Short mmCIF file of C-alpha atoms (C1' of nucleotides) in Angstrom, two decimals:
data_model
loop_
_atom_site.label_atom_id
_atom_site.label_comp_id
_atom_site.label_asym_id
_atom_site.label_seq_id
_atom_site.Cartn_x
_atom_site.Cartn_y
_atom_site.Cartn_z
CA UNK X 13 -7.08 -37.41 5.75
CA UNK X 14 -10.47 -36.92 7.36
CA UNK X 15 -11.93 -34.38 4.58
CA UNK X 16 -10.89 -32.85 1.62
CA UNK X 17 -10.45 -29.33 2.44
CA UNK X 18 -13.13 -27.99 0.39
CA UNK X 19 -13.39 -24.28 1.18
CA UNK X 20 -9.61 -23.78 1.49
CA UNK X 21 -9.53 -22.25 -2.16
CA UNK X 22 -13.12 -20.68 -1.71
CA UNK X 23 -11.28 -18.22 1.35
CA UNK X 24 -7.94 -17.71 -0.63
CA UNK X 25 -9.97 -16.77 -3.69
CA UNK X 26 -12.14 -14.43 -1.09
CA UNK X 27 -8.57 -13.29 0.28
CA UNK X 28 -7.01 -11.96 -2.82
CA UNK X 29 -9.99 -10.34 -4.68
CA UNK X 30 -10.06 -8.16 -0.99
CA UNK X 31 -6.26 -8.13 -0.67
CA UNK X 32 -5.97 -6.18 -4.01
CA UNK X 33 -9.12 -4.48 -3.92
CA UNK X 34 -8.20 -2.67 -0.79
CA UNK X 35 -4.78 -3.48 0.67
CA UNK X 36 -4.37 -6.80 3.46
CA UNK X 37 -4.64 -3.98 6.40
CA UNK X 38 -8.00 -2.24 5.61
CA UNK X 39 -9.67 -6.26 4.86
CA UNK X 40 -10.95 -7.81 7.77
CA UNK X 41 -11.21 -11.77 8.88
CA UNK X 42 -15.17 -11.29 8.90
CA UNK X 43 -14.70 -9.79 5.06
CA UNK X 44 -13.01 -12.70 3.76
CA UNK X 45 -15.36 -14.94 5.57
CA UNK X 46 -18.51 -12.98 4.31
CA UNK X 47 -17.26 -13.85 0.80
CA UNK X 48 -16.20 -16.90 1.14
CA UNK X 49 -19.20 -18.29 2.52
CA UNK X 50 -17.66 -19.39 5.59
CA UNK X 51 -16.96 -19.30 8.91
CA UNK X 52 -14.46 -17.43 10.59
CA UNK X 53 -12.38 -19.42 12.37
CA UNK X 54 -12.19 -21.34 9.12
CA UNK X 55 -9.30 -19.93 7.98
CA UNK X 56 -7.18 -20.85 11.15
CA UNK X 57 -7.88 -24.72 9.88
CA UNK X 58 -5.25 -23.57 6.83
CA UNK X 59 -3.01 -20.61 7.80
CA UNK X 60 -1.74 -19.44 11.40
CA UNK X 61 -2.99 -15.96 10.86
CA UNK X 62 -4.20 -13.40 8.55
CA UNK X 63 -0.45 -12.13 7.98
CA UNK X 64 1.04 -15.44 7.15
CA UNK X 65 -2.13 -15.87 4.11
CA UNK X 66 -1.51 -12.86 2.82
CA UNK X 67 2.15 -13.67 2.67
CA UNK X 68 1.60 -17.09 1.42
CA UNK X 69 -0.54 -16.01 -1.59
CA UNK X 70 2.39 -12.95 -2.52
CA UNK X 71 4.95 -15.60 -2.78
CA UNK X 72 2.40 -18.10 -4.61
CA UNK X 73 1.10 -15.67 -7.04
CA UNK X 74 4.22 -13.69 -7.73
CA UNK X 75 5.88 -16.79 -7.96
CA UNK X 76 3.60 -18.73 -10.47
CA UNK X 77 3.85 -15.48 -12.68
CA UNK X 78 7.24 -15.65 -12.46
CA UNK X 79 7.47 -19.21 -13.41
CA UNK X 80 5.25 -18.76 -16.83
CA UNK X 81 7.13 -15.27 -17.42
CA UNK X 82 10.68 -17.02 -17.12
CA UNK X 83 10.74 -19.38 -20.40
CA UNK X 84 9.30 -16.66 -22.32
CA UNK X 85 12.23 -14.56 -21.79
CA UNK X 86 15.36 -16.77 -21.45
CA UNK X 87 13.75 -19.08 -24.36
CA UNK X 88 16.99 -19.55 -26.31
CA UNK X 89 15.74 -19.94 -30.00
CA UNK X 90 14.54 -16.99 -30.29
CA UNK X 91 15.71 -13.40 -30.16
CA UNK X 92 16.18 -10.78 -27.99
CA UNK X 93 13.14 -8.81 -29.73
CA UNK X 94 11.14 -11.82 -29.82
CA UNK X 95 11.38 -12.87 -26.61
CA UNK X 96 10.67 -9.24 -24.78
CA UNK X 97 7.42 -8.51 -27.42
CA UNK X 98 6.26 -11.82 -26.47
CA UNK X 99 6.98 -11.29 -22.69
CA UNK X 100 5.54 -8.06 -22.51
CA UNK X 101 2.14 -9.34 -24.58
CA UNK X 102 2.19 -12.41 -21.34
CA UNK X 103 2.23 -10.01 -18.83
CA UNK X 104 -0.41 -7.39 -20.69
CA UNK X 105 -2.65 -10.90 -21.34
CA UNK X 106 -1.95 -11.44 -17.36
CA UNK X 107 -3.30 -8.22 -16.39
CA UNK X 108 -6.66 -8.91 -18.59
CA UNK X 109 -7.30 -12.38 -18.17
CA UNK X 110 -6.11 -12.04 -14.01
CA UNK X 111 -6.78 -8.86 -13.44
CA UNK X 112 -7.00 -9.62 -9.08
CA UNK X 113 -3.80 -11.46 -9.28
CA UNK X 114 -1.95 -8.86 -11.36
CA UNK X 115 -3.27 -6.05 -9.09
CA UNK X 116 -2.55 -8.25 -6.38
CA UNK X 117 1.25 -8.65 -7.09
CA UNK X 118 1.22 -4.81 -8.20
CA UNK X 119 -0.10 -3.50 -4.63
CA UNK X 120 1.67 -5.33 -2.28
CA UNK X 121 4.90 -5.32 -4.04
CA UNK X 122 5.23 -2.23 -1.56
CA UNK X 123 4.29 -3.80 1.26
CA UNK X 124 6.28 -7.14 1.60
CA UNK X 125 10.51 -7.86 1.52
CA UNK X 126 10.23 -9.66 -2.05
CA UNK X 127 13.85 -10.52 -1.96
CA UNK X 128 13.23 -12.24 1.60
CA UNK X 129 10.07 -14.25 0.29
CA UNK X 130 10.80 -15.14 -3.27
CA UNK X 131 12.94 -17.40 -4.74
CA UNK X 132 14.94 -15.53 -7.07
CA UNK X 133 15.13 -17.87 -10.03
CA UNK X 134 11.12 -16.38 -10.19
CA UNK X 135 11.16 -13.28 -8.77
CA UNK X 136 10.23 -11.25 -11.89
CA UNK X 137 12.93 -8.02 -10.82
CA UNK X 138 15.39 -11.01 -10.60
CA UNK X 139 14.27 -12.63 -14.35
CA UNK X 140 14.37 -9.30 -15.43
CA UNK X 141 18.03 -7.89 -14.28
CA UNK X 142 19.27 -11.37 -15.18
CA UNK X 143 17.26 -10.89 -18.93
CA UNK X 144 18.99 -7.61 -19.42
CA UNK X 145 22.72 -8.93 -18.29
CA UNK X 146 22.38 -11.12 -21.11
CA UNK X 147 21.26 -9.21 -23.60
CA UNK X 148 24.00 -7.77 -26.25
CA UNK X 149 25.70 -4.90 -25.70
CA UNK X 150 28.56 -3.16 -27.26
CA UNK X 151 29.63 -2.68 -23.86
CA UNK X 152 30.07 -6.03 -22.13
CA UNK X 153 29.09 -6.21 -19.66
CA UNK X 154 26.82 -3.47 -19.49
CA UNK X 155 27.59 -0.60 -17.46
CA UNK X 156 24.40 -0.84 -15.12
CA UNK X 157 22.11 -3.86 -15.29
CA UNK X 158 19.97 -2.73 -12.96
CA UNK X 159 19.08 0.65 -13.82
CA UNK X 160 18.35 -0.41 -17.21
CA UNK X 161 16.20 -3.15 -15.88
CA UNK X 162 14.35 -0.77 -13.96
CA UNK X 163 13.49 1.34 -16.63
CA UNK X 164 11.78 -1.78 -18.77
CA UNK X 165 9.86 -2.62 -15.64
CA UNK X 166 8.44 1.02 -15.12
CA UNK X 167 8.14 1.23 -18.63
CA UNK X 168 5.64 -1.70 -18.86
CA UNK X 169 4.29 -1.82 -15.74
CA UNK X 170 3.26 1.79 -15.60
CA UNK X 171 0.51 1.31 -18.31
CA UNK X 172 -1.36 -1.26 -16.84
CA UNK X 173 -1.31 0.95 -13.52
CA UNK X 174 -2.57 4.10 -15.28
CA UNK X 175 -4.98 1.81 -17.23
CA UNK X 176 -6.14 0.09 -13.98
CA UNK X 177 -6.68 3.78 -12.32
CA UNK X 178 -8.77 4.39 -15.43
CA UNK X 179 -6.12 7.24 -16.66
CA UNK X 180 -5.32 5.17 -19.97
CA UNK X 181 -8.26 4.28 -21.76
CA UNK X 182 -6.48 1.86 -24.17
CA UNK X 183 -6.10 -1.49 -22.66
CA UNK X 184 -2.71 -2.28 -22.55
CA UNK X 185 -3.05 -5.35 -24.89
CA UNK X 186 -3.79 -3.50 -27.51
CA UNK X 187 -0.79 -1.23 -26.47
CA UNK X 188 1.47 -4.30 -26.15
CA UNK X 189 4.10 -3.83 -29.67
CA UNK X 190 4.23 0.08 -29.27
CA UNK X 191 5.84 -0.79 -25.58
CA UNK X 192 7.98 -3.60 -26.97
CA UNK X 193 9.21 -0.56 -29.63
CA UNK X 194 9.83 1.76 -26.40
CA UNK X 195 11.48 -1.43 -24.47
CA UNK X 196 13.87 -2.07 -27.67
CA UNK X 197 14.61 1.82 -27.99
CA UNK X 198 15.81 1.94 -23.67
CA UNK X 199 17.69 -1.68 -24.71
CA UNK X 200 19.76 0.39 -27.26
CA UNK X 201 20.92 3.14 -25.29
CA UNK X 202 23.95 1.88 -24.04
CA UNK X 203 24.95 0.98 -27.50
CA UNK X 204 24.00 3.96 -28.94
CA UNK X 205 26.18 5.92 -27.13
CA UNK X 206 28.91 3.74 -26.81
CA UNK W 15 -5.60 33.05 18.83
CA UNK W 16 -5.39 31.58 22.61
CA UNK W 17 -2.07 29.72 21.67
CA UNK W 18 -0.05 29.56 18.96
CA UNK W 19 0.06 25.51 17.15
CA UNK W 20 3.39 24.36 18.71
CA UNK W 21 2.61 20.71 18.02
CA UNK W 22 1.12 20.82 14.98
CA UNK W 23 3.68 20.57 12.53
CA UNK W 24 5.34 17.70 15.28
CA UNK W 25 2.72 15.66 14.41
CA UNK W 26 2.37 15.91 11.11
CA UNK W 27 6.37 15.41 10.63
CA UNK W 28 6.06 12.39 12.80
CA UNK W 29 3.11 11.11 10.49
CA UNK W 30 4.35 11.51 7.80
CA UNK W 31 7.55 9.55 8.58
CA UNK W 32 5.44 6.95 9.71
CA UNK W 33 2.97 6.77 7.37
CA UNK W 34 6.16 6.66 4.93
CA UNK W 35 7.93 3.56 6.77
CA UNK W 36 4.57 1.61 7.31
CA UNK W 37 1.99 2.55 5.72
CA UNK W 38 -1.32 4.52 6.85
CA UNK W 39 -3.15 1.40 7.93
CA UNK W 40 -0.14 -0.12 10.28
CA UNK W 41 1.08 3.03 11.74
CA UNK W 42 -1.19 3.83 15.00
CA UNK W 43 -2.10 6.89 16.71
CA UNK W 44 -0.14 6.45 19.64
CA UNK W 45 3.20 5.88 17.32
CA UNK W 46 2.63 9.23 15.88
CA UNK W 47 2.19 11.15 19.06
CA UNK W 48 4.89 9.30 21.06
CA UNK W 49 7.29 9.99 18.00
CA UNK W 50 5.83 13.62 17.75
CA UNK W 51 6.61 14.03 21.69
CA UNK W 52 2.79 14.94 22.11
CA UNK W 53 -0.43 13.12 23.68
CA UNK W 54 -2.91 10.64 21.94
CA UNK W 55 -5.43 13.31 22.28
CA UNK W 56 -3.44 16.19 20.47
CA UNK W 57 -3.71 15.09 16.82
CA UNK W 58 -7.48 16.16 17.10
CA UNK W 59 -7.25 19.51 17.75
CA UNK W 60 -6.02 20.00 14.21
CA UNK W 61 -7.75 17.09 11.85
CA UNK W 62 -10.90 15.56 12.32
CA UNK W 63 -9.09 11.79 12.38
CA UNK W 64 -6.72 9.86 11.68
CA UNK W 65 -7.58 9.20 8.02
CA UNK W 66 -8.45 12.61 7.46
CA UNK W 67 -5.19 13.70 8.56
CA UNK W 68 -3.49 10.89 5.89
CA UNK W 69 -5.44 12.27 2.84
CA UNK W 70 -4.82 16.25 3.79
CA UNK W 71 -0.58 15.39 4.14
CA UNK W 72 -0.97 13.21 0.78
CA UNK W 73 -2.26 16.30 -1.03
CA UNK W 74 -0.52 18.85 0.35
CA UNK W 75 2.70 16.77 -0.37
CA UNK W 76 2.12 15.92 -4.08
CA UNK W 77 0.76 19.28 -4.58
CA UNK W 78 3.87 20.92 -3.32
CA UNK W 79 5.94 18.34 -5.48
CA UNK W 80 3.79 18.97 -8.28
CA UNK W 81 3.99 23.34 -7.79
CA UNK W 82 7.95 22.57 -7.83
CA UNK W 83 7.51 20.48 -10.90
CA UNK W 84 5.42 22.50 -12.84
CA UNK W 85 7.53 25.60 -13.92
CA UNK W 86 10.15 23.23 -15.00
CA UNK W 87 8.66 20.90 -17.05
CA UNK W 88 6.91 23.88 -18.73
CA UNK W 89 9.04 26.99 -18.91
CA UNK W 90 8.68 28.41 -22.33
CA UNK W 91 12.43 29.60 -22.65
CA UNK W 92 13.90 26.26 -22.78
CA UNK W 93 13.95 23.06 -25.13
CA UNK W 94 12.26 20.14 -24.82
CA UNK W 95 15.71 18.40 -23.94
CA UNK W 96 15.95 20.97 -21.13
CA UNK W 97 12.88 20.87 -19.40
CA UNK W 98 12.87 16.84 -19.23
CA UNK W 99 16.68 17.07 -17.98
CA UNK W 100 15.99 19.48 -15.33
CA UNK W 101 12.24 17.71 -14.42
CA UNK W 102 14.37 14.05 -14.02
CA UNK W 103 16.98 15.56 -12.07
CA UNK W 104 14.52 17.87 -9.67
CA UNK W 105 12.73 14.48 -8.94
CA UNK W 106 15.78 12.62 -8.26
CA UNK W 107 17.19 15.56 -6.26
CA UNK W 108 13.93 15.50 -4.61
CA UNK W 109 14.42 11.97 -3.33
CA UNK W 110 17.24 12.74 -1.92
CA UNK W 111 16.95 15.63 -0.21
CA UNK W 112 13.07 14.62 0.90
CA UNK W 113 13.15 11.05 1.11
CA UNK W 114 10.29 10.97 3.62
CA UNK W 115 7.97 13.19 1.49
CA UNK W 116 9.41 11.25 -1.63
CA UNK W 117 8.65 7.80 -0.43
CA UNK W 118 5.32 8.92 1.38
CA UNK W 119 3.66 10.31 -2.57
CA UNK W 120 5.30 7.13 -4.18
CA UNK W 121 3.73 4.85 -1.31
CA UNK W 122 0.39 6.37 -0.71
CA UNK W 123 0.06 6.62 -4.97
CA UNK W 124 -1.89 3.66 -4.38
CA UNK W 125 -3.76 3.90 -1.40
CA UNK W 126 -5.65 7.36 -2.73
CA UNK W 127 -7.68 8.20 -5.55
CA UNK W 128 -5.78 10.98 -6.59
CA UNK W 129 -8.10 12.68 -8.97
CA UNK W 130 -10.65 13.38 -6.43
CA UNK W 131 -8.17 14.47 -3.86
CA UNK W 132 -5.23 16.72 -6.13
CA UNK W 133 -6.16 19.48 -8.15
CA UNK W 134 -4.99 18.61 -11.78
CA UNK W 135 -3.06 21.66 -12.02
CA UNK W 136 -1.08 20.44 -9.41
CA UNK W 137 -1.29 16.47 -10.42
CA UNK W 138 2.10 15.17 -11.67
CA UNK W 139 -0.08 12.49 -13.32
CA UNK W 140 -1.31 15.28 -14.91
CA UNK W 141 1.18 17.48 -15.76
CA UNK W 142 3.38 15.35 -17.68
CA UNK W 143 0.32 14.06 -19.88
CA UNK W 144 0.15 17.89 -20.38
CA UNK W 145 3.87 17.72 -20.92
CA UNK W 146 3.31 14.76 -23.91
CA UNK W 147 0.63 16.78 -25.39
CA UNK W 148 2.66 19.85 -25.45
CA UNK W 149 6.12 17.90 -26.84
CA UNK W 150 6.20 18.01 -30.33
CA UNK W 151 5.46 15.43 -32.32
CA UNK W 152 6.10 14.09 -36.48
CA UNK W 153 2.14 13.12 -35.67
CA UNK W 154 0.08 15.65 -34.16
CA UNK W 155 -1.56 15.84 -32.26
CA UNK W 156 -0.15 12.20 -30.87
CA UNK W 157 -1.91 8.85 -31.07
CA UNK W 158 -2.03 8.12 -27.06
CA UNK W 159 -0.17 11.05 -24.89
CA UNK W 160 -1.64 8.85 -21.74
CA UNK W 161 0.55 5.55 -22.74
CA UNK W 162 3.80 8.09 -23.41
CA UNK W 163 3.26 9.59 -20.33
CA UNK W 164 3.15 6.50 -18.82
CA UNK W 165 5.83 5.52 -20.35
CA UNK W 166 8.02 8.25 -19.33
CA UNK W 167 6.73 8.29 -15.47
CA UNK W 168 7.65 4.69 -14.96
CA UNK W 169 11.00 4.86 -16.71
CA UNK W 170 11.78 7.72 -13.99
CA UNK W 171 9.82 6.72 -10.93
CA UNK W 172 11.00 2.77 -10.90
CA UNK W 173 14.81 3.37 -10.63
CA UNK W 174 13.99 5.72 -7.75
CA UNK W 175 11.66 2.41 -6.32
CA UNK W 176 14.70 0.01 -6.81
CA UNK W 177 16.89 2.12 -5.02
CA UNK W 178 14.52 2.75 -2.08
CA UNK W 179 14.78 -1.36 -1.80
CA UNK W 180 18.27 -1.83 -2.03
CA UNK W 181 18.57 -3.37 -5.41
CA UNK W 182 19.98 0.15 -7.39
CA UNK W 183 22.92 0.64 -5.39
CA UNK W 184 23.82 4.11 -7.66
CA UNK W 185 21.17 6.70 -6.77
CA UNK W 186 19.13 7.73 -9.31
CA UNK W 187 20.43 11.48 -9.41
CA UNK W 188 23.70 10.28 -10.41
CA UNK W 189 21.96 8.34 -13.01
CA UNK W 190 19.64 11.15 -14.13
CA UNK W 191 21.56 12.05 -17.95
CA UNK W 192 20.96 8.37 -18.65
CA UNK W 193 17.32 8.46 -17.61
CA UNK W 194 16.68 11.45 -19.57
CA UNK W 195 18.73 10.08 -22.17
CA UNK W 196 16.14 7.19 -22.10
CA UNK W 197 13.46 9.46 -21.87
CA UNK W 198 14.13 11.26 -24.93
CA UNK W 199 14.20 7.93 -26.89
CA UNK W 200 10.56 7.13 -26.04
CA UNK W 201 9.51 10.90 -26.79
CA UNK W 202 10.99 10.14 -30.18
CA UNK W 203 8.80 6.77 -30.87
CA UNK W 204 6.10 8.20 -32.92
CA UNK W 205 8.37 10.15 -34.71
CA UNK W 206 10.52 6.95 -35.40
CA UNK W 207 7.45 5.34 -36.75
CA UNK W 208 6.31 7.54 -39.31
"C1'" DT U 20 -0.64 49.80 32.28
"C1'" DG U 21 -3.31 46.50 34.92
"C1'" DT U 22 -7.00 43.30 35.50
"C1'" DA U 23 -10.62 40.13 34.13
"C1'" DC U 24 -11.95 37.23 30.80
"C1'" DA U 25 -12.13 34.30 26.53
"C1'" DT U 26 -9.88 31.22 23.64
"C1'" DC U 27 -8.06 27.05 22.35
"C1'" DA U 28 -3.68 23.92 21.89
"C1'" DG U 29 -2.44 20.32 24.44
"C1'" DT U 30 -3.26 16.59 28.23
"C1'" DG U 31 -4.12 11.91 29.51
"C1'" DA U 32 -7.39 8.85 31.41
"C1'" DA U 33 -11.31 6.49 29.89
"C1'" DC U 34 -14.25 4.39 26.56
"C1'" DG U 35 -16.10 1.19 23.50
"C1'" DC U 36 -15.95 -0.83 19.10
"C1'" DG U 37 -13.92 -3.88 15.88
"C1'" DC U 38 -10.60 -6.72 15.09
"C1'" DG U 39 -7.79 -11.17 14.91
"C1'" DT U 40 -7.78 -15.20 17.25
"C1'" DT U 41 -9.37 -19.16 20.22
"C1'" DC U 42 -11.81 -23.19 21.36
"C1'" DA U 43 -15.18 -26.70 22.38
"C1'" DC U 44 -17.95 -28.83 19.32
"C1'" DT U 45 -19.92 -31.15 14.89
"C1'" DG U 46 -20.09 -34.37 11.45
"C1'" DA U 47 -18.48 -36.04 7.00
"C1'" DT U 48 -14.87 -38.80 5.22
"C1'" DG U 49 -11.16 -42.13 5.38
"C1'" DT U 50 -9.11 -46.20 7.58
"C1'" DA U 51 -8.61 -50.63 10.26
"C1'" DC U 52 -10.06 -55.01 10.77
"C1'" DT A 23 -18.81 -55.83 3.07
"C1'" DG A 24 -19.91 -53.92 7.59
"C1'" DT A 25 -18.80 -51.70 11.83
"C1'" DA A 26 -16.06 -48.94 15.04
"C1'" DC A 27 -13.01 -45.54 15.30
"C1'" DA A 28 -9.80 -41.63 14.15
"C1'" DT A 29 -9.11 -37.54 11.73
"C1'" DC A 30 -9.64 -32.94 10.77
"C1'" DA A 31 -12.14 -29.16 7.87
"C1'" DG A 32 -15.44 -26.27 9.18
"C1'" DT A 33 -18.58 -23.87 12.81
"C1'" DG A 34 -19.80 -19.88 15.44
"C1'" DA A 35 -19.93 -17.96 19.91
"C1'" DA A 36 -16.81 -15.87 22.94
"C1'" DC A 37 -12.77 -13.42 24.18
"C1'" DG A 38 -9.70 -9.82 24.97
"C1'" DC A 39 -6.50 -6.68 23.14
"C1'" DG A 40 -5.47 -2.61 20.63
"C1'" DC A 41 -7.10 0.81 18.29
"C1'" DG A 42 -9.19 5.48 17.11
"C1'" DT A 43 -11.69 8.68 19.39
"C1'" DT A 44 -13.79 11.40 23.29
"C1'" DC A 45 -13.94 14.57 26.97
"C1'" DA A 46 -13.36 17.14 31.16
"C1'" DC A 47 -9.66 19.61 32.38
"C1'" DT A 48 -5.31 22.79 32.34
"C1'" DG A 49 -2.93 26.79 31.60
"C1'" DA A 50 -0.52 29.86 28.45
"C1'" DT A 51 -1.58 33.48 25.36
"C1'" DG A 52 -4.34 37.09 23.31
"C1'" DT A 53 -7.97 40.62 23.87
"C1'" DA A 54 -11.18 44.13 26.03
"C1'" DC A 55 -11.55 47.93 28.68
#
DNA sequence: TGTACATCAGTGAACGCGCGTTCACTGATGTAC
DNA sequence: TGTACATCAGTGAACGCGCGTTCACTGATGTAC
């Protein structure tokens, strides 16, 4: 190697914070640059285009959440209440401590095939479906997996968009056990009426 | 009048249907008027630009949505039970029968700033933190309508999301008893707790 | 009713800006010997 | 250790394409009288 490639995270980091401020489409080349404190034709020395970053990062960032999000909810000594309060608190503590990666993910969920890009063992829709097939029912298995699932996602990740919007005025943290109660209450239903 | 607008409402179906699929930023000019049947030129004649054609179809949209909404999540004859039964099942039914429009207010959500754009009478942000604060409560008035609401509208809107990407394979409006099922759990939190 | 005129929705070629990308070049670092 | 060379991250001017927008024009419709 001829040089360490010292500005390679400098343009990612430059990349994301734009990517989730304002969507890949509506940030330029000469914006990342700008911020970055580099060139423009810097990022070529790294990444074939613009589109193939911003594709790169999804899978890296969704990804990495995914990997720390994974043991927290499949952790075996502990139970099902345990392990969804203390999953739901990691992804609140994501959103505050990385609030451009969180955001990040959040936006451009929309806007890329997930299922295409991510590896499913850490896709967090994946973790989550596969969470809720394995959680006790008195129906097993459970009637729908997936709707269920997709009412615990809404149902957490909702708050942190109304909160980001600056609709909720409570950070979500702080929120994090009355969520887990309302997660627990939609993990029931199925049981309830069964 | 010289001529009545024969286009008009061409182009703004073929927007929106566009703008739905791709996204403001990626859908061009020309893509709307050669879907729309129509010249490059023609879209001016009614909006200003591009952009300002975007933000005048994402509010009249959600405010039609939201007009539709209204009545039913507030009509004074009818329980609480009622009104979120027949709200969840007008949205679903919505997304059916308007998957364009549907998909265009759940896209765009993120790409607007909604409060400056939608009048809040109007807002379905809005009117179901009006609905919260309205629904009785053990506490009242309740600790944090905002996170309930949020609560509620991600619980609803994300099964409609996972469907739109192929992972729900049952559409939501068949599933709409066990959403408001759901729904009426998390109403019932605060009431649970004390 | 007929005629002259005004209006304006729609046309489509042209424009020019901004964008992503290219490329010849630099020079610091690593490697060979 | 010293010297010659290879590598490649980073530069920044240049390019050219595609985009949103403009504009002179058309012609159908509505209005005035």
């Amino acid at each position: 190697m001829a040089r360490p490639a010292l500005k390679k995270s400098a343009i990612e980091a430059a990349a994301l914070s734009l990517f989730a401020a304002r969507g890949v489409p509506d940030t330029t080349i000469k914006d990342i640059a700008l911020r970055a404190g580099v060139a423009e034709g810097a990022l070529y020395r790294h990444y074939p285009g613009k589109n193939e970053m911003a594709v790169a990062l999804f899978k890296r960032e969704v990804e990495k959440f995914g990997a720390l999000l994974s043991p927290l909810l499949f952790d075996p000594s502990r139970s099902l209440r345990s392990r969804l309060r203390s999953s739901i608190r990691f992804m609140y503590r994501y959103y505050r401590d990385y609030p451009v990666e969180f955001t990040f993910i959040l936006m451009t969920q929309h806007g890329f095939p997930e299922r295409q890009i991510l590896r499913p063992s850490l896709n967090p829709n994946d973790l989550v479906i596969r969470f809720v097939k394995d959680a006790p029912s008195e129906r097993s298995p459970r009637r729908d997996p997936v709707l269920l699932a997709a009412l615990l996602m809404g149902a957490v990740l909702q708050p942190a968009v109304m909160h980001r919007y600056g609709r909720l005025k409570t950070h979500p943290l702080s929120l994090a056990d009355k969520v887990t109660l309302a997660c627990e209450r939609l993990l029931e239903i199925e049981r309830a009426r069964a």
